[in-house]
Amino acid sequence: MIIFSDNEDALECDNSIKNLRAQLNLESNYEFHFSESSKKAKEKFFNLISTFNFFYLTITINKANLYGEGFKYPKSFYKYTCNLVFENAKPYINNATVIIDGSGSRKFKLELQSYLKKKINEKDSIKIKKVKIQQSHKNNLLQLADMVCGAITYSIKGKKDNNKYRRMISHREIYCQFWPKYNN
């Protein structure tokens, strides 16, 4: 989860990611994905975004180590995962507009919005005002979330320089959990 406390900071970051494509001679519709981006693109991307005023929380789930009936149902698993992230984000969000990557049906979007608001909003504090589902290829800040999650996941793999990108943004990290525990 990426958190901007100021909408202006989010817009500035969004525009800078857009401009980075031109600097890297990439197509204007190029989508930043950690697993598909070159080392040069990753370095430029993380150098750029590290200067913006945002924070992130992540929960990296090792699907291979999950067991139990509930994990066999994608919608239930998705809601459960969202709940884990948002419970940890509660102290950092207030009256938030949440944008989630996806192309789910209108029904699922409404179910998810209702679920999150019911679970996360408090009697005297509206933590989530609105939930939107957008496609990442149309939203630079969803691509930012993908790149951050990719850097975190990459950091737990036993490869040379595996922590490089995470270190570049470590000053933006609020919370990072690996569940269930990874065994390298």
mmCIF file of C-alpha atoms in Angstrom:
data_model
loop_
_atom_site.group_PDB
_atom_site.id
_atom_site.type_symbol
_atom_site.label_atom_id
_atom_site.label_comp_id
_atom_site.label_asym_id
_atom_site.label_seq_id
_atom_site.Cartn_x
_atom_site.Cartn_y
_atom_site.Cartn_z
ATOM 1 C CA MET A 1 0.000 0.000 0.000
ATOM 2 C CA ILE A 2 1.266 3.436 -0.949
ATOM 3 C CA ILE A 3 0.145 6.343 1.223
ATOM 4 C CA PHE A 4 0.300 9.994 0.240
ATOM 5 C CA SER A 5 -0.952 12.334 2.942
ATOM 6 C CA ASP A 6 -1.091 15.228 0.484
ATOM 7 C CA ASN A 7 -2.891 15.034 -2.852
ATOM 8 C CA GLU A 8 -0.439 17.532 -4.394
ATOM 9 C CA ASP A 9 2.478 15.201 -3.585
ATOM 10 C CA ALA A 10 0.621 12.343 -5.264
ATOM 11 C CA LEU A 11 -0.028 14.414 -8.400
ATOM 12 C CA GLU A 12 3.596 15.549 -8.566
ATOM 13 C CA CYS A 13 4.833 11.963 -8.236
ATOM 14 C CA ASP A 14 2.339 10.836 -10.880
ATOM 15 C CA ASN A 15 3.601 13.486 -13.333
ATOM 16 C CA SER A 16 7.234 12.658 -12.610
ATOM 17 C CA ILE A 17 6.652 8.972 -13.382
ATOM 18 C CA LYS A 18 4.972 10.037 -16.622
ATOM 19 C CA ASN A 19 7.990 12.213 -17.516
ATOM 20 C CA LEU A 20 10.431 9.430 -16.625
ATOM 21 C CA ARG A 21 9.142 7.394 -19.571
ATOM 22 C CA ALA A 22 10.323 10.111 -21.963
ATOM 23 C CA GLN A 23 13.705 10.362 -20.213
ATOM 24 C CA LEU A 24 14.158 6.603 -20.644
ATOM 25 C CA ASN A 25 12.941 6.713 -24.269
ATOM 26 C CA LEU A 26 10.011 4.458 -23.421
ATOM 27 C CA GLU A 27 6.609 4.490 -25.082
ATOM 28 C CA SER A 28 4.119 6.818 -23.392
ATOM 29 C CA ASN A 29 1.946 3.797 -22.564
ATOM 30 C CA TYR A 30 4.838 1.767 -21.083
ATOM 31 C CA GLU A 31 3.758 0.199 -17.804
ATOM 32 C CA PHE A 32 6.337 -0.012 -15.027
ATOM 33 C CA HIS A 33 6.379 -3.546 -13.611
ATOM 34 C CA PHE A 34 9.259 -4.559 -11.381
ATOM 35 C CA SER A 35 9.653 -7.983 -12.965
ATOM 36 C CA GLU A 36 9.659 -6.588 -16.509
ATOM 37 C CA SER A 37 11.687 -3.395 -16.091
ATOM 38 C CA SER A 38 15.375 -3.197 -16.933
ATOM 39 C CA LYS A 39 17.965 -2.527 -14.229
ATOM 40 C CA LYS A 40 18.462 0.966 -15.645
ATOM 41 C CA ALA A 41 14.716 1.684 -15.515
ATOM 42 C CA LYS A 42 14.498 0.351 -11.947
ATOM 43 C CA GLU A 43 17.424 2.478 -10.762
ATOM 44 C CA LYS A 44 16.039 5.642 -12.372
ATOM 45 C CA PHE A 45 12.547 4.873 -11.083
ATOM 46 C CA PHE A 46 13.618 4.299 -7.475
ATOM 47 C CA ASN A 47 15.979 7.288 -7.496
ATOM 48 C CA LEU A 48 13.097 9.433 -8.708
ATOM 49 C CA ILE A 49 10.375 8.228 -6.368
ATOM 50 C CA SER A 50 12.571 8.178 -3.271
ATOM 51 C CA THR A 51 12.401 11.979 -3.248
ATOM 52 C CA PHE A 52 8.615 12.129 -2.917
ATOM 53 C CA ASN A 53 6.666 12.355 0.309
ATOM 54 C CA PHE A 54 4.900 9.002 0.454
ATOM 55 C CA PHE A 55 5.097 5.944 2.663
ATOM 56 C CA TYR A 56 4.401 2.287 2.131
ATOM 57 C CA LEU A 57 3.207 -0.774 3.994
ATOM 58 C CA THR A 58 3.501 -4.247 2.543
ATOM 59 C CA ILE A 59 2.429 -7.744 3.337
ATOM 60 C CA THR A 60 4.156 -10.302 1.158
ATOM 61 C CA ILE A 61 2.262 -13.558 1.085
ATOM 62 C CA ASN A 62 3.996 -16.848 0.399
ATOM 63 C CA LYS A 63 1.081 -18.605 -1.312
ATOM 64 C CA ALA A 64 2.946 -21.919 -1.429
ATOM 65 C CA ASN A 65 2.869 -22.118 2.384
ATOM 66 C CA LEU A 66 -0.835 -21.364 2.796
ATOM 67 C CA TYR A 67 -3.245 -24.042 3.868
ATOM 68 C CA GLY A 68 -6.889 -24.113 4.859
ATOM 69 C CA GLU A 69 -10.187 -23.973 3.020
ATOM 70 C CA GLY A 70 -10.459 -20.174 3.008
ATOM 71 C CA PHE A 71 -7.421 -19.748 0.797
ATOM 72 C CA LYS A 72 -9.051 -21.726 -2.028
ATOM 73 C CA TYR A 73 -11.560 -18.950 -2.760
ATOM 74 C CA PRO A 74 -9.947 -15.998 -4.574
ATOM 75 C CA LYS A 75 -12.500 -13.343 -3.554
ATOM 76 C CA SER A 76 -12.373 -14.329 0.117
ATOM 77 C CA PHE A 77 -8.579 -14.481 0.027
ATOM 78 C CA TYR A 78 -8.440 -11.042 -1.627
ATOM 79 C CA LYS A 79 -10.707 -9.510 1.026
ATOM 80 C CA TYR A 80 -8.708 -11.158 3.807
ATOM 81 C CA THR A 81 -5.445 -9.822 2.367
ATOM 82 C CA CYS A 82 -6.890 -6.320 2.019
ATOM 83 C CA ASN A 83 -8.027 -6.477 5.633
ATOM 84 C CA LEU A 84 -4.494 -7.413 6.777
ATOM 85 C CA VAL A 85 -2.999 -4.445 4.947
ATOM 86 C CA PHE A 86 -5.624 -1.937 6.030
ATOM 87 C CA GLU A 87 -5.575 -2.987 9.688
ATOM 88 C CA ASN A 88 -1.873 -2.109 9.726
ATOM 89 C CA ALA A 89 -2.521 1.131 7.831
ATOM 90 C CA LYS A 90 -5.249 2.422 10.182
ATOM 91 C CA PRO A 91 -2.992 4.828 12.101
ATOM 92 C CA TYR A 92 -1.801 6.395 8.831
ATOM 93 C CA ILE A 93 -5.013 6.909 6.882
ATOM 94 C CA ASN A 94 -7.930 9.242 7.403
ATOM 95 C CA ASN A 95 -10.807 9.917 5.008
ATOM 96 C CA ALA A 96 -8.791 8.145 2.308
ATOM 97 C CA THR A 97 -9.627 7.465 -1.293
ATOM 98 C CA VAL A 98 -8.328 3.964 -1.931
ATOM 99 C CA ILE A 99 -7.390 2.907 -5.452
ATOM 100 C CA ILE A 100 -6.953 -0.806 -6.023
ATOM 101 C CA ASP A 101 -5.486 -2.453 -9.098
ATOM 102 C CA GLY A 102 -7.951 -4.646 -10.888
ATOM 103 C CA SER A 103 -10.692 -5.031 -13.376
ATOM 104 C CA GLY A 104 -13.293 -6.615 -11.141
ATOM 105 C CA SER A 105 -17.003 -6.381 -11.692
ATOM 106 C CA ARG A 106 -19.034 -3.510 -10.311
ATOM 107 C CA LYS A 107 -20.608 -5.971 -7.862
ATOM 108 C CA PHE A 108 -17.202 -7.058 -6.510
ATOM 109 C CA LYS A 109 -16.067 -3.426 -6.238
ATOM 110 C CA LEU A 110 -19.153 -2.575 -4.177
ATOM 111 C CA GLU A 111 -18.680 -5.681 -2.018
ATOM 112 C CA LEU A 112 -15.022 -4.825 -1.413
ATOM 113 C CA GLN A 113 -15.807 -1.193 -0.627
ATOM 114 C CA SER A 114 -18.515 -2.224 1.837
ATOM 115 C CA TYR A 115 -16.257 -4.872 3.409
ATOM 116 C CA LEU A 116 -13.303 -2.505 3.876
ATOM 117 C CA LYS A 117 -15.394 0.353 5.216
ATOM 118 C CA LYS A 118 -17.133 -1.981 7.682
ATOM 119 C CA LYS A 119 -13.838 -3.533 8.838
ATOM 120 C CA ILE A 120 -11.606 -0.443 8.891
ATOM 121 C CA ASN A 121 -13.784 2.608 9.563
ATOM 122 C CA GLU A 122 -14.309 3.361 13.216
ATOM 123 C CA LYS A 123 -17.329 4.803 14.958
ATOM 124 C CA ASP A 124 -15.698 8.198 15.410
ATOM 125 C CA SER A 125 -13.220 8.127 12.508
ATOM 126 C CA ILE A 126 -13.734 7.588 8.789
ATOM 127 C CA LYS A 127 -10.528 5.919 7.622
ATOM 128 C CA ILE A 128 -11.780 4.993 4.119
ATOM 129 C CA LYS A 129 -14.026 7.415 2.276
ATOM 130 C CA LYS A 130 -14.060 5.787 -1.148
ATOM 131 C CA VAL A 131 -12.712 2.688 -2.914
ATOM 132 C CA LYS A 132 -11.962 2.727 -6.639
ATOM 133 C CA ILE A 133 -10.764 -0.107 -8.830
ATOM 134 C CA GLN A 134 -8.585 1.001 -11.741
ATOM 135 C CA GLN A 135 -6.326 -0.717 -14.206
ATOM 136 C CA SER A 136 -2.631 -0.235 -13.491
ATOM 137 C CA HIS A 137 -1.713 0.595 -17.084
ATOM 138 C CA LYS A 138 -3.798 3.756 -16.689
ATOM 139 C CA ASN A 139 -2.499 4.771 -13.254
ATOM 140 C CA ASN A 140 1.131 5.651 -12.488
ATOM 141 C CA LEU A 141 0.610 5.390 -8.738
ATOM 142 C CA LEU A 142 -0.606 1.801 -9.068
ATOM 143 C CA GLN A 143 2.590 1.187 -11.028
ATOM 144 C CA LEU A 144 4.483 2.780 -8.132
ATOM 145 C CA ALA A 145 2.831 0.235 -5.820
ATOM 146 C CA ASP A 146 3.843 -2.601 -8.159
ATOM 147 C CA MET A 147 7.449 -1.425 -8.257
ATOM 148 C CA VAL A 148 7.619 -1.075 -4.465
ATOM 149 C CA CYS A 149 6.079 -4.521 -3.918
ATOM 150 C CA GLY A 150 8.491 -5.967 -6.464
ATOM 151 C CA ALA A 151 11.456 -4.423 -4.651
ATOM 152 C CA ILE A 152 10.273 -5.857 -1.326
ATOM 153 C CA THR A 153 9.715 -9.339 -2.762
ATOM 154 C CA TYR A 154 13.071 -9.204 -4.554
ATOM 155 C CA SER A 155 14.773 -8.255 -1.282
ATOM 156 C CA ILE A 156 13.893 -11.595 0.323
ATOM 157 C CA LYS A 157 15.325 -13.689 -2.483
ATOM 158 C CA GLY A 158 18.867 -14.921 -2.097
ATOM 159 C CA LYS A 159 20.367 -13.089 -5.068
ATOM 160 C CA LYS A 160 23.263 -10.695 -5.489
ATOM 161 C CA ASP A 161 22.235 -7.092 -4.769
ATOM 162 C CA ASN A 162 18.782 -8.367 -3.821
ATOM 163 C CA ASN A 163 18.245 -5.559 -1.312
ATOM 164 C CA LYS A 164 19.454 -2.717 -3.543
ATOM 165 C CA TYR A 165 16.088 -1.259 -4.561
ATOM 166 C CA ARG A 166 14.500 -1.695 -1.147
ATOM 167 C CA ARG A 167 17.402 0.212 0.428
ATOM 168 C CA MET A 168 16.756 3.077 -1.997
ATOM 169 C CA ILE A 169 13.267 3.547 -0.542
ATOM 170 C CA SER A 170 13.752 2.205 2.990
ATOM 171 C CA HIS A 171 13.203 5.678 4.479
ATOM 172 C CA ARG A 172 9.618 5.420 3.158
ATOM 173 C CA GLU A 173 8.854 2.072 4.800
ATOM 174 C CA ILE A 174 6.326 2.054 7.642
ATOM 175 C CA TYR A 175 5.617 -1.647 7.900
ATOM 176 C CA CYS A 176 6.679 -4.793 6.088
ATOM 177 C CA GLN A 177 5.465 -8.286 6.916
ATOM 178 C CA PHE A 178 6.199 -11.646 5.302
ATOM 179 C CA TRP A 179 3.437 -14.165 5.879
ATOM 180 C CA PRO A 180 3.775 -17.031 6.492
ATOM 181 C CA LYS A 181 7.491 -16.749 7.103
ATOM 182 C CA TYR A 182 9.720 -17.284 4.080
ATOM 183 C CA ASN A 183 12.511 -19.832 4.285
ATOM 184 C CA ASN A 184 15.388 -19.053 1.906
#
